[in-house]
XYZ file of C-alpha atoms in Angstrom:
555
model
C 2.863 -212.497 -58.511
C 0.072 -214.012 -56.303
C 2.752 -216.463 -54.184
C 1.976 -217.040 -50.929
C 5.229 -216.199 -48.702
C 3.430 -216.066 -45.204
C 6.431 -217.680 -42.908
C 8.397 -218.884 -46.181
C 11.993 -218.635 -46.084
C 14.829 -219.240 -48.958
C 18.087 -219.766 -48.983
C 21.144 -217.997 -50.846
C 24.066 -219.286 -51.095
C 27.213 -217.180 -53.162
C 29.583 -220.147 -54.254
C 32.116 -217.403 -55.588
C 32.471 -213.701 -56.512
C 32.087 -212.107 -52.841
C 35.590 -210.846 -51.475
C 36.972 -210.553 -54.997
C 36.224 -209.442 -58.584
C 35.822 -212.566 -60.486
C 34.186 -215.917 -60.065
C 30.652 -214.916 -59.861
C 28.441 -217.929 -59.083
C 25.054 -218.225 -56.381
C 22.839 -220.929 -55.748
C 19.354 -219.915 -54.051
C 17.261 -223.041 -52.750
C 13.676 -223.198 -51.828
C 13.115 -226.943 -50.729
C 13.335 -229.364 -53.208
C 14.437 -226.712 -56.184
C 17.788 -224.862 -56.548
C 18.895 -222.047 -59.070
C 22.058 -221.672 -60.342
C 22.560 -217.152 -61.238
C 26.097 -217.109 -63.389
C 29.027 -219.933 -63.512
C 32.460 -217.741 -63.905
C 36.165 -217.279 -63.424
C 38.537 -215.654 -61.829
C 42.420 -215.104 -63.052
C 44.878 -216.366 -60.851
C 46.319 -214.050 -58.026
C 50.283 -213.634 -58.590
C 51.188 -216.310 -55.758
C 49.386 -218.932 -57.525
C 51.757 -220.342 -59.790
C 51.552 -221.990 -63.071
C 47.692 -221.555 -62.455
C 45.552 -220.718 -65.223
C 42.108 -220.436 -63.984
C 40.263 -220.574 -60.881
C 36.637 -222.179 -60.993
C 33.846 -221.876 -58.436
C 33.866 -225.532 -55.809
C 30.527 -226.460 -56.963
C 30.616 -229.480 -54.542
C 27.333 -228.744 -52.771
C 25.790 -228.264 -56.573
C 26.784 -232.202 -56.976
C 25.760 -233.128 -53.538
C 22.690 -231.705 -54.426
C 22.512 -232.424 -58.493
C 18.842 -234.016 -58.049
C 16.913 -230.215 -56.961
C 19.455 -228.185 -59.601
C 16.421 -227.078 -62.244
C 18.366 -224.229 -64.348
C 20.985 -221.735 -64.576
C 20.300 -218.064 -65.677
C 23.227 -215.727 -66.883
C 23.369 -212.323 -66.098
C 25.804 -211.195 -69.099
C 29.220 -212.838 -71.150
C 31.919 -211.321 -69.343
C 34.530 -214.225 -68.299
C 33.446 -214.044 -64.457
C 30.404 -214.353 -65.509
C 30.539 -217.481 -68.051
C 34.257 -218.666 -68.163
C 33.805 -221.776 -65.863
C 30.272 -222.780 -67.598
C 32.061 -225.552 -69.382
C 33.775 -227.247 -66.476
C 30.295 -226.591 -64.247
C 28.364 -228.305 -67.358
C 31.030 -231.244 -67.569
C 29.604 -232.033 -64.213
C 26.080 -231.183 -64.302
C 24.853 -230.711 -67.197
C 22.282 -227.954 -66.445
C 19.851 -226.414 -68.743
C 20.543 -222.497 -69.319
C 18.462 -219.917 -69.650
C 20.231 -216.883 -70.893
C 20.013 -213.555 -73.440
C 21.076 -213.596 -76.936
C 24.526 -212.597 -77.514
C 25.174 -214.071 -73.674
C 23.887 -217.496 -75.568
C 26.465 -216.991 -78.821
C 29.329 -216.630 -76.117
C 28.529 -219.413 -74.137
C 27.794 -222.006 -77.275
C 31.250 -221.055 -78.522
C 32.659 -222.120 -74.769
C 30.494 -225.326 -75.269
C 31.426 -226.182 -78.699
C 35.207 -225.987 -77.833
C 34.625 -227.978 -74.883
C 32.713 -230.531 -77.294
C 29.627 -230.257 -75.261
C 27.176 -228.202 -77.219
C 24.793 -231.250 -77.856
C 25.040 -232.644 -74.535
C 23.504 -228.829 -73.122
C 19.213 -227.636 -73.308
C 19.967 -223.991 -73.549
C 16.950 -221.454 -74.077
C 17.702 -218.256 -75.307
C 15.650 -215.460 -73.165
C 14.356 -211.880 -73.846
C 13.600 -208.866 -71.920
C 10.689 -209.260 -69.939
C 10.338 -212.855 -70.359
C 9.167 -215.001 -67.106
C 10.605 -218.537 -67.266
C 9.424 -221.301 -64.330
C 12.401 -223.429 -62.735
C 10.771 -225.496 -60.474
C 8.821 -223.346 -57.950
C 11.049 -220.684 -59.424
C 9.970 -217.963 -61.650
C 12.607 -215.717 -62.782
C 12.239 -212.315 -64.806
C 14.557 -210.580 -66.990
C 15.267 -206.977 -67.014
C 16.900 -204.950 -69.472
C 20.159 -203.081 -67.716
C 23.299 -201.363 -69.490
C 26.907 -202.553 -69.220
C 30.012 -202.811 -70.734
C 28.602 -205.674 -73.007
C 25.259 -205.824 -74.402
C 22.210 -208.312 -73.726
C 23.129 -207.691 -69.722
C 20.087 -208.328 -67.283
C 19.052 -207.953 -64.551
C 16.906 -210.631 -62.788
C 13.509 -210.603 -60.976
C 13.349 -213.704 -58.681
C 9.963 -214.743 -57.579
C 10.062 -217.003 -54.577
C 7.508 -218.474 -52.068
C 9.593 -216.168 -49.545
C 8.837 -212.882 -51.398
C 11.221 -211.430 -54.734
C 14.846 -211.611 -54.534
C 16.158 -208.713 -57.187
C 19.666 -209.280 -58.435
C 21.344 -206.440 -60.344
C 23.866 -207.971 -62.485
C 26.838 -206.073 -63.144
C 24.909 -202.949 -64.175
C 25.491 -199.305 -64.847
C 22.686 -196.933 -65.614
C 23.413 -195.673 -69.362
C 20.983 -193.071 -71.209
C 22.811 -192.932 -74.284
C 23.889 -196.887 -74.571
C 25.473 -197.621 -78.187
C 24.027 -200.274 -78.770
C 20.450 -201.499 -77.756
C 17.605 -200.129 -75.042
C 17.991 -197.978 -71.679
C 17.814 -199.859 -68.520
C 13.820 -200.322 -67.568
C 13.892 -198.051 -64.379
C 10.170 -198.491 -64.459
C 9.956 -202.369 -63.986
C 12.149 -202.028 -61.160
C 9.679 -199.467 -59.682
C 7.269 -201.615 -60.151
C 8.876 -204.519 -58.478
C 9.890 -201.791 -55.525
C 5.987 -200.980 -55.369
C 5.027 -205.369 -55.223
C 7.486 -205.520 -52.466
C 11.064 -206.605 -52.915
C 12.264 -208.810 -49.784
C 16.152 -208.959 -50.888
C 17.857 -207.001 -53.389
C 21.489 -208.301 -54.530
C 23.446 -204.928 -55.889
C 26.730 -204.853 -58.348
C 29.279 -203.500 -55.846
C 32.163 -202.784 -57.942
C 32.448 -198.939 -58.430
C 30.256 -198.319 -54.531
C 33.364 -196.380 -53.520
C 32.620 -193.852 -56.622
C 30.169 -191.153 -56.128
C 28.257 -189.818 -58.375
C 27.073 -191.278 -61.698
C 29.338 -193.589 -64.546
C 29.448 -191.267 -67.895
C 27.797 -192.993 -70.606
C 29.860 -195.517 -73.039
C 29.241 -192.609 -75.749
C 31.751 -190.658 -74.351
C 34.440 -192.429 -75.302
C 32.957 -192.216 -79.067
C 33.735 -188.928 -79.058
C 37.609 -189.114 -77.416
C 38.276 -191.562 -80.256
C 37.391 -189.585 -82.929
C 39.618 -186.773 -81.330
C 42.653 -189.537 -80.904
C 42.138 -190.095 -84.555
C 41.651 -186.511 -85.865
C 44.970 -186.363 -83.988
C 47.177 -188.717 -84.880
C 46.312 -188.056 -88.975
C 49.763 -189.440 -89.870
C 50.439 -192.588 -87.465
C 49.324 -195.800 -87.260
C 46.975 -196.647 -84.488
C 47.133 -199.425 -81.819
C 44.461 -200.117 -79.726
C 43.810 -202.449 -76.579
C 40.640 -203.154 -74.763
C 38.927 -205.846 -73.767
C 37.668 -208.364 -76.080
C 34.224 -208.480 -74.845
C 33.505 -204.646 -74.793
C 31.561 -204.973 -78.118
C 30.298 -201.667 -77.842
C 34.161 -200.038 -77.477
C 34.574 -202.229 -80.679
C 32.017 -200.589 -82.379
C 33.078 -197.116 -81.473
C 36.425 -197.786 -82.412
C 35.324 -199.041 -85.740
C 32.929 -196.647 -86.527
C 36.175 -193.541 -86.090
C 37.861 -196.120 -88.387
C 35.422 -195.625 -91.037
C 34.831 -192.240 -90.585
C 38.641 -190.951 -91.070
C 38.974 -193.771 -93.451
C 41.089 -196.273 -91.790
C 41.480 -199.961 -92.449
C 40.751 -202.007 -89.166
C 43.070 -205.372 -88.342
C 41.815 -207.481 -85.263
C 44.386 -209.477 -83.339
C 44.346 -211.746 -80.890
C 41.994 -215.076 -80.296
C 39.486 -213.958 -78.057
C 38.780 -210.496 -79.727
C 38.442 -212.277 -83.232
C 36.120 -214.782 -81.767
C 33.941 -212.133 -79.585
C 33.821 -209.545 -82.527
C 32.823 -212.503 -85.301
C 30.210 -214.199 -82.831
C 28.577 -210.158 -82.171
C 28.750 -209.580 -85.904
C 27.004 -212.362 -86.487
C 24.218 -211.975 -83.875
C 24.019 -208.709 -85.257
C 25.478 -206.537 -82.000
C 27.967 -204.994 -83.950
C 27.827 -203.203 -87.369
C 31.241 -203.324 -89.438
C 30.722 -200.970 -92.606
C 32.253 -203.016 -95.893
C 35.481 -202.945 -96.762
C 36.659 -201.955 -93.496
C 37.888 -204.904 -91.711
C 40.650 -206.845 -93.242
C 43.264 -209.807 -92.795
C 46.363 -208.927 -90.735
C 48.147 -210.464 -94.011
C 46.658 -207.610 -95.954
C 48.141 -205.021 -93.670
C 51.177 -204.687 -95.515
C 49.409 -203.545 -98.817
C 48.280 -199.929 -97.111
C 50.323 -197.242 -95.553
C 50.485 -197.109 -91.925
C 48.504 -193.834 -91.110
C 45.860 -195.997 -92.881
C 45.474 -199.047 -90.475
C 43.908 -199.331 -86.846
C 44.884 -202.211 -85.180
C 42.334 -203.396 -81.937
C 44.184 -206.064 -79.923
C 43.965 -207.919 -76.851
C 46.533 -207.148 -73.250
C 45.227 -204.004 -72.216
C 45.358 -205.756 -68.828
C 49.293 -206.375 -69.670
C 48.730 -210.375 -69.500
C 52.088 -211.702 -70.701
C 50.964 -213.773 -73.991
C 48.362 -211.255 -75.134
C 48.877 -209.277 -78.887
C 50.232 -206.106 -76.756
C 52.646 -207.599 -74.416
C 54.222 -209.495 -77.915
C 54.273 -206.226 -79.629
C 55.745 -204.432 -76.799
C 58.859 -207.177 -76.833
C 59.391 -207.253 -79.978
C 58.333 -211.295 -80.304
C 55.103 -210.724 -82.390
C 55.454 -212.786 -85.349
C 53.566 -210.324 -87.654
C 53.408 -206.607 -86.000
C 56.338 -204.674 -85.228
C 56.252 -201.464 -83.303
C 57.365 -198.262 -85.175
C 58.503 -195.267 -83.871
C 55.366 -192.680 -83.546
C 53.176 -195.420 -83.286
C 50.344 -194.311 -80.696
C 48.947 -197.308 -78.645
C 45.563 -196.911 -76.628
C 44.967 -198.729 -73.811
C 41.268 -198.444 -73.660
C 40.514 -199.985 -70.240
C 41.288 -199.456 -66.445
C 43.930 -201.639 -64.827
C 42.162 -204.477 -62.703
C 42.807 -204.181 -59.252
C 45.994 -206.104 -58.851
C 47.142 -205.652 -62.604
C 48.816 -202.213 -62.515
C 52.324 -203.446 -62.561
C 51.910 -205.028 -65.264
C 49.939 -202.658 -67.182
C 52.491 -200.209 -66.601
C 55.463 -202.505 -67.277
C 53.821 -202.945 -71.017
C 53.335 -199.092 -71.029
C 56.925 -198.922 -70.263
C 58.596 -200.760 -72.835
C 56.194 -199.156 -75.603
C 57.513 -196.023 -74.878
C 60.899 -196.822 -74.751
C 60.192 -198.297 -78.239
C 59.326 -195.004 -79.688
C 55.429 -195.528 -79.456
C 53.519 -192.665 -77.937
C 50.830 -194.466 -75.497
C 47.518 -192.422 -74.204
C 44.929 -194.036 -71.891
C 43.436 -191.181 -70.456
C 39.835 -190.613 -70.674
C 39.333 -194.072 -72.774
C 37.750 -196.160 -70.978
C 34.129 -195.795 -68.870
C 33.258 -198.127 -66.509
C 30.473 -200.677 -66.836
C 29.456 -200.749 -63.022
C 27.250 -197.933 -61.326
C 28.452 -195.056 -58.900
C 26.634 -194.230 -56.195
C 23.960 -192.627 -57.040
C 23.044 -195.009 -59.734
C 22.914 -197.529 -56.298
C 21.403 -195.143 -54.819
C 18.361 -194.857 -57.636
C 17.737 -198.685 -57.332
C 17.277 -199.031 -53.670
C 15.185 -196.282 -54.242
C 12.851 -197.899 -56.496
C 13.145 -201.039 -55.498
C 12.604 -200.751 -51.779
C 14.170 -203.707 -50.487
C 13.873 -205.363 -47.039
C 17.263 -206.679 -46.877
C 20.545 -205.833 -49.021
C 22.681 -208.420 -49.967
C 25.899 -206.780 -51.415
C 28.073 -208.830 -54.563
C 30.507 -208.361 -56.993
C 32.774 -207.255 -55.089
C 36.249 -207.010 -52.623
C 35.633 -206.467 -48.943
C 36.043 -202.930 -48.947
C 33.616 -202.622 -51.810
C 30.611 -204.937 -49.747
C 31.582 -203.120 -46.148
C 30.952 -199.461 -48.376
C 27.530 -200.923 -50.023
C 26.322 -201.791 -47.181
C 27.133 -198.508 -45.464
C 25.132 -197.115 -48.980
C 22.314 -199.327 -48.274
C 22.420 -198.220 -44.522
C 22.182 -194.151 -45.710
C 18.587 -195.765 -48.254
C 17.214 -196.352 -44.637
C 17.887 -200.479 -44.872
C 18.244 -201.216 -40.921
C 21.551 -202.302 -40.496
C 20.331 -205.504 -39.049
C 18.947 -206.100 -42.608
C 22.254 -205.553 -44.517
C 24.561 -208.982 -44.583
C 27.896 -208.755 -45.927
C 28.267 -212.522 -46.987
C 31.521 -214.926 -47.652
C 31.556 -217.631 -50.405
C 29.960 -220.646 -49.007
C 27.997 -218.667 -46.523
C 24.368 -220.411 -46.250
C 21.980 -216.941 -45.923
C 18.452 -218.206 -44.872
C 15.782 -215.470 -45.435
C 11.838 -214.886 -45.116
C 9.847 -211.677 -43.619
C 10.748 -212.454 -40.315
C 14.340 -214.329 -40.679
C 17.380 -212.781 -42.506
C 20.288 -215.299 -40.746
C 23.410 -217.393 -41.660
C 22.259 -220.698 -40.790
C 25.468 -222.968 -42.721
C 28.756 -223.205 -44.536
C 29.037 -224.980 -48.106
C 32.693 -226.217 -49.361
C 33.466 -223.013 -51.630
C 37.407 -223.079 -52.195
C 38.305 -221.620 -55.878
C 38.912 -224.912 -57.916
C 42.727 -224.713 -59.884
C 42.810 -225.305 -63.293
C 46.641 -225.838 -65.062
C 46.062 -227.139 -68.685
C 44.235 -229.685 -68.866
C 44.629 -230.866 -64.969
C 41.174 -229.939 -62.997
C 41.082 -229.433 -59.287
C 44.758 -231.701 -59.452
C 46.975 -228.628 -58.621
C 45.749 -228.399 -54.424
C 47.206 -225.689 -52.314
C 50.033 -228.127 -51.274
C 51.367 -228.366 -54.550
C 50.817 -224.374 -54.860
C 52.948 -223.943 -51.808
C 55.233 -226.318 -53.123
C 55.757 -224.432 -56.254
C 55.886 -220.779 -53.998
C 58.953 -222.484 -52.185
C 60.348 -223.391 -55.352
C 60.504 -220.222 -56.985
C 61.507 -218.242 -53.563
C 64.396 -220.791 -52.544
C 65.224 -223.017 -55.442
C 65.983 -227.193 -55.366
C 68.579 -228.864 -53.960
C 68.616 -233.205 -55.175
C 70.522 -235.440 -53.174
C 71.609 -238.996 -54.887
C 72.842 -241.919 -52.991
C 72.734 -245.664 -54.355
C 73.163 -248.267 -51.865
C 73.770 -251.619 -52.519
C 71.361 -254.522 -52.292
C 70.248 -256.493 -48.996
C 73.738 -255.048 -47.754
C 73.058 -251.666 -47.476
C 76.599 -250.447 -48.543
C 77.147 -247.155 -50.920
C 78.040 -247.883 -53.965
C 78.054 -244.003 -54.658
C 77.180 -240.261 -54.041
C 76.438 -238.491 -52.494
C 75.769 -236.806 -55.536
C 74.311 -233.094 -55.170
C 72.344 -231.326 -58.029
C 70.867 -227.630 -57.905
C 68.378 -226.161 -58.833
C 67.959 -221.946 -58.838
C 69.363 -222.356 -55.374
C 73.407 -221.348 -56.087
C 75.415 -221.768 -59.453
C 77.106 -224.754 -58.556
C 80.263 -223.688 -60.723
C 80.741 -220.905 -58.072
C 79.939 -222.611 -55.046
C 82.371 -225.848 -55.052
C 83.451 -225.811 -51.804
C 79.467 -225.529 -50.361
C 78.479 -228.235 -52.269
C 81.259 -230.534 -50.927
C 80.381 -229.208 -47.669
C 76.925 -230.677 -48.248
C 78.188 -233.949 -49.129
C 79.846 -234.580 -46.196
C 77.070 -233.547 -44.024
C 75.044 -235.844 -46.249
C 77.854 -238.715 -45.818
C 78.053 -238.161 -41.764
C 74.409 -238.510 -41.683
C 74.035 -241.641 -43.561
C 76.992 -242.668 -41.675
C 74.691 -242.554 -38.736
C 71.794 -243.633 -40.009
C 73.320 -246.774 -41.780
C 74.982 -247.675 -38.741
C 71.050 -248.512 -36.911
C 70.287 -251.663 -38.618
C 66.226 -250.412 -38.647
C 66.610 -247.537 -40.436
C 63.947 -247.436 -42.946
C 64.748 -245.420 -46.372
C 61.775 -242.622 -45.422
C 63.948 -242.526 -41.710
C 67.268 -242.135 -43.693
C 65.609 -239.286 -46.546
C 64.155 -237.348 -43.364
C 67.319 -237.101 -41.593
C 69.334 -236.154 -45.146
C 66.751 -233.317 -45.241
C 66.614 -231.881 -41.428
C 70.547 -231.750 -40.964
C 71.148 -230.453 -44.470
C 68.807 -228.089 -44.096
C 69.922 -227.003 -40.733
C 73.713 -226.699 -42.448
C 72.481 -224.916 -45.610
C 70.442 -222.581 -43.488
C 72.877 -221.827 -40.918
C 75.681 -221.317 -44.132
C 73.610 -219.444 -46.125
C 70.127 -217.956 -44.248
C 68.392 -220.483 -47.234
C 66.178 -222.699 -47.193
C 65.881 -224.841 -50.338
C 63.359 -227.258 -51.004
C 65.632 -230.721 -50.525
C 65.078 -234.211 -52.266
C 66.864 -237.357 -51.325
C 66.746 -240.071 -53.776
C 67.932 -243.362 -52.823
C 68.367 -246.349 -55.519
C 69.130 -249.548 -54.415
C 71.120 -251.525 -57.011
């Protein structure tokens, strides 16, 4: 694009979304100018407890708040957008983003009463925009949601191309193919970096087409004339919406939606215009009780089995308004996440043994390329170096292998970690820092206030359970006016374990005792000593070790 990159160098730096699937968030920095590509989530691992989200750090963003010029969104998905809110509470970036992309976000804003305080520019394909020495292209690509894009990075150092989470999708459902030919055209400019979507690298050959799944609906409902259907996917697949509706219409089924997020995606798509819902067709969950049951398809949320989603309730009986039948057949329209299958199958469980028949083969189609569809953009694009994202370990140390076999040097293929500080040109491609990029917690409303001492904490809690000791000693005097009182907590039922718990009090009384006795024994001296020999007893007793709490109240 006529930039001069002779000896330029940029740098990249992934604040999130390398090593996992989630949390997808990268700064790159030419001097005084910084772009921000995505702002997501992730969902909390299982050993983070009581955690509800995990944000990107963005501590080097705020260090360096002055140079930030714009952010540009790939697509909607939640590890894409979720943590926009809580990144804009802080910085208050303009964003620069597709249509339906926009829609999803200004509902995030709006809840998070920020909408006015935002510039947001909605983009189309093929649009340049100019951040700061920045000029950044978007490229039509296919996914699991519409309005996904690709991005075309111009920078004094040469173009950085960054995929997106992309599939390659001749028969998309809704919307245009993927322009192969602007990224051949890019490959034949001269691409110095491209970042590739790394989440199905391990798959070879190509993803089938989102149609596909058109047609195993239709069959599911040709079926299963004379049941009621039940299907789960994920609320932002608004083309598996669309199919599912459209087999509604066609064998003449009335469609309920349930669950928050998948009536707020659908109505902000149907209102955009991304999905078509034939009259008549969609109706109130309170209406459901005015048609016959081989009449009504019901598309819910929990096909992940996430405990307080529409299927889990169904599936335990402790939804307010749907109850599970016997021949009911429930859908799960999606592949478990990695790290989600016991609960997935745990939901899949208890619908069965509930009379429902469930089917989830042949569903769901990914949204991420194979192989080959890698393969075809390193192809045309012809990059210098390859950057691997989106992705687990496994999935980046495979992609770069792929990029390796596309005759990429190995010495130009960098498998990165968040926070890594990647400085690149035509004659550098090196790690050259390290930024602060821990996942932030978020537990209601607390931000960044639940650290991993309070996680471990909460870990010891649930594995070994509370035990409180209460002593109150008297004033100036230090006499005890009583307890040692003892109170557990999911450590033993103290009904059945009398004797242990007196056993406790007397160690507790022998080591005040002691520690009484030294006239500068401070109360932290005296609750340390309560904990260490306690602890010692309860573990030697018992092969425990609770998490112990003296109190001490001075009267």
């Amino acid at each position: 694009m006529g930039i001069e990159k002779k000896n330029e160098t940029v740098k990249i730096i992934p604040l999130g979304g390398l090593e996992q699937i989630g949390m997808n968030i990268t700064a790159i920095e030419y001097g005084d100018d910084i772009i921000v590509v995505d702002g997501g989530l992730a969902f909390p691992d299982d050993d983070m407890l009581g955690v509800d989200l995990v944000i990107p750090d963005i501590t080097y963003l705020k260090d360096n708040q002055e140079k930030i010029r714009g952010m540009v969104v790939t697509h909607g998905h939640e590890d894409h957008i979720g943590a926009i809110p809580y990144i804009e509470k802080e910085l208050s970036i303009p964003i620069y983003t597709t249509k339906l992309t926009m829609g999803l976000i200004d509902y995030k804003l709006t809840e998070h009463g920020l909408i006015d305080n935002i510039r947001r520019k909605v983009v189309t394909y093929g649009q340049i925009i100019n951040l700061g020495i920045f000029r950044i292209e978007f490229i039509r690509t296919n996914h699991s949601i519409a309005d996904s894009c690709a991005l075309a990075i111009y920078t004094p150092a040469g173009i950085i191309v960054h995929t997106g989470d992309f599939k390659v999708d001749f028969t998309p459902v809704f919307g245009g193919v993927i322009d192969l030919q602007r990224f051949g055209e890019l490959g034949k400019k001269g691409v110095l970096a491209l970042m590739a979507d790394s989440t199905n690298v391990e798959r070879p050959g190509y993803t089938p087409s989102e149609k596909t799944v058109g047609k195993t609906f239709d069959h599911i409902f040709d079926d299963n004339r004379d049941h009621r259907l039940i299907i789960a996917t994920f609320a932002s697949n608004v083309d598996r919406v669309q199919q599912i509706i459209n087999s509604a219409y066609k064998y003449g089924r009335k469609v309920v939606v349930d669950g928050r997020s998948m009536v707020n995606v659908i109505h902000i798509a149907s209102e955009l215009g991304y999905i078509q819902i034939p009259e008549n067709t969609l109706i109130d969950i309170d209406e459901a009780k005015n048609y016959p049951n081989e009449k009504l398809v019901y598309i819910t949320t929990g096909s992940q089995g996430e405990n307080m989603a529409v299927l889990a309730r169904i599936a335990t009986s402790v939804h307010n308004k749907i109850s599970l039948i016997p021949g009911d057949v429930v859908i799960f329209s999606s592949s478990p996440i990695p790290g989600n299958e016991k609960s997935v199958y745990r939901v899949m469980n208890e619908l069965e043994q509930k009379g429902a028949r469930v089917i989830y083969h042949d569903t769901h189609v990914s949204g991420h390329a194979c192989q080959e569809e890698l393969k075809l953009i390193y192809a045309l694009t012809k990059p210098k170096y390859a950057i691997p994202v989106h992705g687990e370990y496994r999935h980046l140390k495979r992609h770069s292998e792929l990029a390796h076999e596309m005759g990429i040097p190995k010495e130009n293929v960098k498998i990165l970690r968040c926070g890594d500080v990647l400085e690149l040109g035509e004659d550098k491609f090196d790690i050259v820092g390290k930024v602060p990029a821990h996942g932030v917690f978020v537990d209601g409303l607390g931000v960044g206030d639940v650290g991993n001492i309070v996680i471990r904490d909460r870990q010891h809690l649930s594995e070994n359970g509370l035990m409180v000791v209460v002593i109150t000693l008297e004033s100036g005097s230090n006499q005890i006016l009583s307890g040692p009182d003892i109170v557990s907590r999911g450590f033993v039922y103290v009904r059945e374990a009398e004797m242990l718990i007196e056993q406790c009090k007397d160690v507790v009384s022998e080591t005040l005792s002691y520690c009484l006795s030294d006239e500068s024994a401070d109360w932290n001296r005296i609750k340390n000593s309560i904990k260490e020999d306690l602890g010692e007893f309860l573990w030697q007793r018992t092969k425990r070790n609770p998490m112990i709490l003296p109190i001490i109240e001075e009267v």
